[in-house]
């Protein structure tokens, strides 16, 4: 029995490690394709790239581990079934449950390790990856300037371009605002075209501009004119002008990681619980402030209540006050009636704006809390997904009895894509308030779990539901029932058989 377990474990561990590395590699290539513009041509050292890829690979484990578990289990039991080794084990009196048992234990250990990884390692790697990627994206500012958008990444300058040639890096319609003197837009440069490059030592940015004007307002030349807000103005026309901008620390300056620590992806379970409690307290305070402000300032205005209280104090004890809005309104002059209507409309608009602003503020805080709650649940879904995907892959491989990477990859990819789509829909629905947080996060698990139970049951009962031979036999029986058992459906005889079928 031990030898059989060792055989099964050896057959599983090799494909598991191999498929895990392949999946991580494919996801890493997707990451590089997404951020290729931020990485290429920036002169990054190999050490920096290796560090970024290492942290990114670790952050991709939650997606790679369940897929690798399913793919390896399908390959393992598919090979055992294709080579008739499962049949030999069953003929020796060993049930499929006992064959599964060593890999079930391994899957449980993998699930436990996945939980500790998601809770302890993943927040750290996400923090390192996000901060390093942010620093890489800020390097070499001439590559970050986008057409039609003001770029303020260089201290003291605001730069805007209308167009940029990706091949030659020539920029069109350049506008440069020089704020180094901190006096506003006193120095402006406009040029038809130009280009920029960083010096080899990365200490300066050289901008070469052609066919343009520079505008300068001297605000300190005549202090008396500053009171009348008129200043000496100078305009210079140039055919070529070079602007040298000092780049202090643009050789990949590492940012303070504390700027990213408050993100929900950078926290473990304890930190998520603490910040969720704090955010819920703040949310309740904001809701109480909103209700109090609406009732005091709009629904029951303080000035109106003060007047009513004064009327109650001033009236005789035996006198009863009857107040009719219609009668009071009709006693007013047309001009006063118009003023009252305008005042009511303005107060209604103010109340509407107050409600809209308060609602957006509260909904934004509520969505932020839900994101932290979702991340808390995701710490557990990774472990459960690894276990469920094993109970889908192992029975599926035993039933299909087809090994190899091709068939296994097809089944694994289909199930994983289905699981990922449902999970994404559930999380978005939870953030929008359609589902509760727990229901949205665990929706994919709830829907996929019955499939694992069904496949496990079919595999243990030796069901032929996914065996192609089973459907071939059904087809032959159906053809016999319809009287078409003698027909040969080969391509060469198709025309002849069509005539035979027509006669019958």
mmCIF file with all atom_site columns, N, CA, C and O in Angstrom, residues 8 12 77 96-97 99-111 387 390-391 394:
data_model
loop_
_atom_site.group_PDB
_atom_site.id
_atom_site.type_symbol
_atom_site.label_atom_id
_atom_site.label_alt_id
_atom_site.label_comp_id
_atom_site.label_asym_id
_atom_site.label_entity_id
_atom_site.label_seq_id
_atom_site.pdbx_PDB_ins_code
_atom_site.Cartn_x
_atom_site.Cartn_y
_atom_site.Cartn_z
_atom_site.occupancy
_atom_site.B_iso_or_equiv
_atom_site.pdbx_formal_charge
_atom_site.auth_seq_id
_atom_site.auth_comp_id
_atom_site.auth_asym_id
_atom_site.auth_atom_id
_atom_site.pdbx_PDB_model_num
ATOM 1  N N  . UNK A 1 8   ? 1.803   7.343  -6.438  1.00 0.00 ? 8   UNK A N  1
ATOM 2  C CA . UNK A 1 8   ? 0.851   8.406  -6.724  1.00 0.00 ? 8   UNK A CA 1
ATOM 3  C C  . UNK A 1 8   ? 1.439   9.773  -6.383  1.00 0.00 ? 8   UNK A C  1
ATOM 4  O O  . UNK A 1 8   ? 1.277   10.744 -7.130  1.00 0.00 ? 8   UNK A O  1
ATOM 5  N N  . UNK A 1 12  ? 2.350   12.924 -8.887  1.00 0.00 ? 12  UNK A N  1
ATOM 6  C CA . UNK A 1 12  ? 1.657   14.206 -8.710  1.00 0.00 ? 12  UNK A CA 1
ATOM 7  C C  . UNK A 1 12  ? 2.618   15.372 -8.515  1.00 0.00 ? 12  UNK A C  1
ATOM 8  O O  . UNK A 1 12  ? 2.392   16.472 -9.072  1.00 0.00 ? 12  UNK A O  1
ATOM 9  N N  . UNK A 1 77  ? -3.954  11.719 -12.604 1.00 0.00 ? 77  UNK A N  1
ATOM 10 C CA . UNK A 1 77  ? -4.922  10.621 -12.672 1.00 0.00 ? 77  UNK A CA 1
ATOM 11 C C  . UNK A 1 77  ? -5.333  10.333 -14.106 1.00 0.00 ? 77  UNK A C  1
ATOM 12 O O  . UNK A 1 77  ? -5.802  9.223  -14.398 1.00 0.00 ? 77  UNK A O  1
ATOM 13 N N  . UNK A 1 96  ? -10.913 3.964  -4.914  1.00 0.00 ? 96  UNK A N  1
ATOM 14 C CA . UNK A 1 96  ? -10.416 5.237  -5.417  1.00 0.00 ? 96  UNK A CA 1
ATOM 15 C C  . UNK A 1 96  ? -10.204 6.235  -4.284  1.00 0.00 ? 96  UNK A C  1
ATOM 16 O O  . UNK A 1 96  ? -9.306  7.081  -4.357  1.00 0.00 ? 96  UNK A O  1
ATOM 17 N N  . UNK A 1 97  ? -10.992 6.133  -3.222  1.00 0.00 ? 97  UNK A N  1
ATOM 18 C CA . UNK A 1 97  ? -10.809 7.032  -2.087  1.00 0.00 ? 97  UNK A CA 1
ATOM 19 C C  . UNK A 1 97  ? -9.449  6.826  -1.434  1.00 0.00 ? 97  UNK A C  1
ATOM 20 O O  . UNK A 1 97  ? -8.781  7.793  -1.042  1.00 0.00 ? 97  UNK A O  1
ATOM 21 N N  . UNK A 1 99  ? -6.835  5.680  -2.970  1.00 0.00 ? 99  UNK A N  1
ATOM 22 C CA . UNK A 1 99  ? -5.820  6.172  -3.907  1.00 0.00 ? 99  UNK A CA 1
ATOM 23 C C  . UNK A 1 99  ? -5.699  7.684  -3.806  1.00 0.00 ? 99  UNK A C  1
ATOM 24 O O  . UNK A 1 99  ? -4.611  8.254  -3.897  1.00 0.00 ? 99  UNK A O  1
ATOM 25 N N  . UNK A 1 100 ? -6.829  8.347  -3.612  1.00 0.00 ? 100 UNK A N  1
ATOM 26 C CA . UNK A 1 100 ? -6.829  9.807  -3.470  1.00 0.00 ? 100 UNK A CA 1
ATOM 27 C C  . UNK A 1 100 ? -6.199  10.278 -2.154  1.00 0.00 ? 100 UNK A C  1
ATOM 28 O O  . UNK A 1 100 ? -5.709  11.409 -2.076  1.00 0.00 ? 100 UNK A O  1
ATOM 29 N N  . UNK A 1 101 ? -6.221  9.430  -1.114  1.00 0.00 ? 101 UNK A N  1
ATOM 30 C CA . UNK A 1 101 ? -5.920  9.883  0.235   1.00 0.00 ? 101 UNK A CA 1
ATOM 31 C C  . UNK A 1 101 ? -4.580  10.596 0.376   1.00 0.00 ? 101 UNK A C  1
ATOM 32 O O  . UNK A 1 101 ? -4.519  11.685 0.986   1.00 0.00 ? 101 UNK A O  1
ATOM 33 N N  . UNK A 1 102 ? -3.459  10.089 -0.139  1.00 0.00 ? 102 UNK A N  1
ATOM 34 C CA . UNK A 1 102 ? -2.192  10.814 0.048   1.00 0.00 ? 102 UNK A CA 1
ATOM 35 C C  . UNK A 1 102 ? -2.193  12.189 -0.610  1.00 0.00 ? 102 UNK A C  1
ATOM 36 O O  . UNK A 1 102 ? -1.643  13.147 -0.053  1.00 0.00 ? 102 UNK A O  1
ATOM 37 N N  . UNK A 1 103 ? -2.842  12.283 -1.763  1.00 0.00 ? 103 UNK A N  1
ATOM 38 C CA . UNK A 1 103 ? -2.891  13.589 -2.431  1.00 0.00 ? 103 UNK A CA 1
ATOM 39 C C  . UNK A 1 103 ? -3.880  14.519 -1.741  1.00 0.00 ? 103 UNK A C  1
ATOM 40 O O  . UNK A 1 103 ? -3.712  15.738 -1.795  1.00 0.00 ? 103 UNK A O  1
ATOM 41 N N  . UNK A 1 104 ? -4.908  13.961 -1.091  1.00 0.00 ? 104 UNK A N  1
ATOM 42 C CA . UNK A 1 104 ? -5.810  14.802 -0.303  1.00 0.00 ? 104 UNK A CA 1
ATOM 43 C C  . UNK A 1 104 ? -5.052  15.428 0.847   1.00 0.00 ? 104 UNK A C  1
ATOM 44 O O  . UNK A 1 104 ? -5.216  16.626 1.158   1.00 0.00 ? 104 UNK A O  1
ATOM 45 N N  . UNK A 1 105 ? -4.205  14.640 1.501   1.00 0.00 ? 105 UNK A N  1
ATOM 46 C CA . UNK A 1 105 ? -3.387  15.174 2.610   1.00 0.00 ? 105 UNK A CA 1
ATOM 47 C C  . UNK A 1 105 ? -2.449  16.263 2.091   1.00 0.00 ? 105 UNK A C  1
ATOM 48 O O  . UNK A 1 105 ? -2.287  17.322 2.723   1.00 0.00 ? 105 UNK A O  1
ATOM 49 N N  . UNK A 1 106 ? -1.824  16.020 0.932   1.00 0.00 ? 106 UNK A N  1
ATOM 50 C CA . UNK A 1 106 ? -0.932  17.030 0.358   1.00 0.00 ? 106 UNK A CA 1
ATOM 51 C C  . UNK A 1 106 ? -1.713  18.297 0.016   1.00 0.00 ? 106 UNK A C  1
ATOM 52 O O  . UNK A 1 106 ? -1.250  19.417 0.259   1.00 0.00 ? 106 UNK A O  1
ATOM 53 N N  . UNK A 1 107 ? -2.914  18.122 -0.520  1.00 0.00 ? 107 UNK A N  1
ATOM 54 C CA . UNK A 1 107 ? -3.723  19.291 -0.878  1.00 0.00 ? 107 UNK A CA 1
ATOM 55 C C  . UNK A 1 107 ? -4.135  20.083 0.356   1.00 0.00 ? 107 UNK A C  1
ATOM 56 O O  . UNK A 1 107 ? -4.169  21.323 0.334   1.00 0.00 ? 107 UNK A O  1
ATOM 57 N N  . UNK A 1 108 ? -4.427  19.384 1.449   1.00 0.00 ? 108 UNK A N  1
ATOM 58 C CA . UNK A 1 108 ? -4.758  20.085 2.698   1.00 0.00 ? 108 UNK A CA 1
ATOM 59 C C  . UNK A 1 108 ? -3.549  20.869 3.194   1.00 0.00 ? 108 UNK A C  1
ATOM 60 O O  . UNK A 1 108 ? -3.673  22.026 3.635   1.00 0.00 ? 108 UNK A O  1
ATOM 61 N N  . UNK A 1 109 ? -2.361  20.274 3.123   1.00 0.00 ? 109 UNK A N  1
ATOM 62 C CA . UNK A 1 109 ? -1.143  20.981 3.534   1.00 0.00 ? 109 UNK A CA 1
ATOM 63 C C  . UNK A 1 109 ? -0.878  22.186 2.631   1.00 0.00 ? 109 UNK A C  1
ATOM 64 O O  . UNK A 1 109 ? -0.475  23.253 3.116   1.00 0.00 ? 109 UNK A O  1
ATOM 65 N N  . UNK A 1 110 ? -1.112  22.003 1.327   1.00 0.00 ? 110 UNK A N  1
ATOM 66 C CA . UNK A 1 110 ? -0.950  23.127 0.401   1.00 0.00 ? 110 UNK A CA 1
ATOM 67 C C  . UNK A 1 110 ? -1.938  24.236 0.717   1.00 0.00 ? 110 UNK A C  1
ATOM 68 O O  . UNK A 1 110 ? -1.606  25.432 0.677   1.00 0.00 ? 110 UNK A O  1
ATOM 69 N N  . UNK A 1 111 ? -3.168  23.870 1.076   1.00 0.00 ? 111 UNK A N  1
ATOM 70 C CA . UNK A 1 111 ? -4.180  24.868 1.419   1.00 0.00 ? 111 UNK A CA 1
ATOM 71 C C  . UNK A 1 111 ? -3.791  25.631 2.680   1.00 0.00 ? 111 UNK A C  1
ATOM 72 O O  . UNK A 1 111 ? -3.959  26.861 2.744   1.00 0.00 ? 111 UNK A O  1
ATOM 73 N N  . UNK A 1 387 ? -8.211  23.413 -2.477  1.00 0.00 ? 387 UNK A N  1
ATOM 74 C CA . UNK A 1 387 ? -8.789  22.129 -2.102  1.00 0.00 ? 387 UNK A CA 1
ATOM 75 C C  . UNK A 1 387 ? -9.917  21.728 -3.064  1.00 0.00 ? 387 UNK A C  1
ATOM 76 O O  . UNK A 1 387 ? -10.005 20.574 -3.492  1.00 0.00 ? 387 UNK A O  1
ATOM 77 N N  . UNK A 1 390 ? -8.651  20.607 -6.453  1.00 0.00 ? 390 UNK A N  1
ATOM 78 C CA . UNK A 1 390 ? -8.117  19.240 -6.458  1.00 0.00 ? 390 UNK A CA 1
ATOM 79 C C  . UNK A 1 390 ? -9.249  18.230 -6.603  1.00 0.00 ? 390 UNK A C  1
ATOM 80 O O  . UNK A 1 390 ? -9.142  17.266 -7.370  1.00 0.00 ? 390 UNK A O  1
ATOM 81 N N  . UNK A 1 391 ? -10.349 18.460 -5.868  1.00 0.00 ? 391 UNK A N  1
ATOM 82 C CA . UNK A 1 391 ? -11.469 17.524 -5.943  1.00 0.00 ? 391 UNK A CA 1
ATOM 83 C C  . UNK A 1 391 ? -12.239 17.653 -7.248  1.00 0.00 ? 391 UNK A C  1
ATOM 84 O O  . UNK A 1 391 ? -13.138 16.850 -7.508  1.00 0.00 ? 391 UNK A O  1
ATOM 85 N N  . UNK A 1 394 ? -8.831  15.817 -9.811  1.00 0.00 ? 394 UNK A N  1
ATOM 86 C CA . UNK A 1 394 ? -8.512  14.396 -9.620  1.00 0.00 ? 394 UNK A CA 1
ATOM 87 C C  . UNK A 1 394 ? -9.634  13.493 -10.127 1.00 0.00 ? 394 UNK A C  1
ATOM 88 O O  . UNK A 1 394 ? -9.375  12.562 -10.912 1.00 0.00 ? 394 UNK A O  1
#
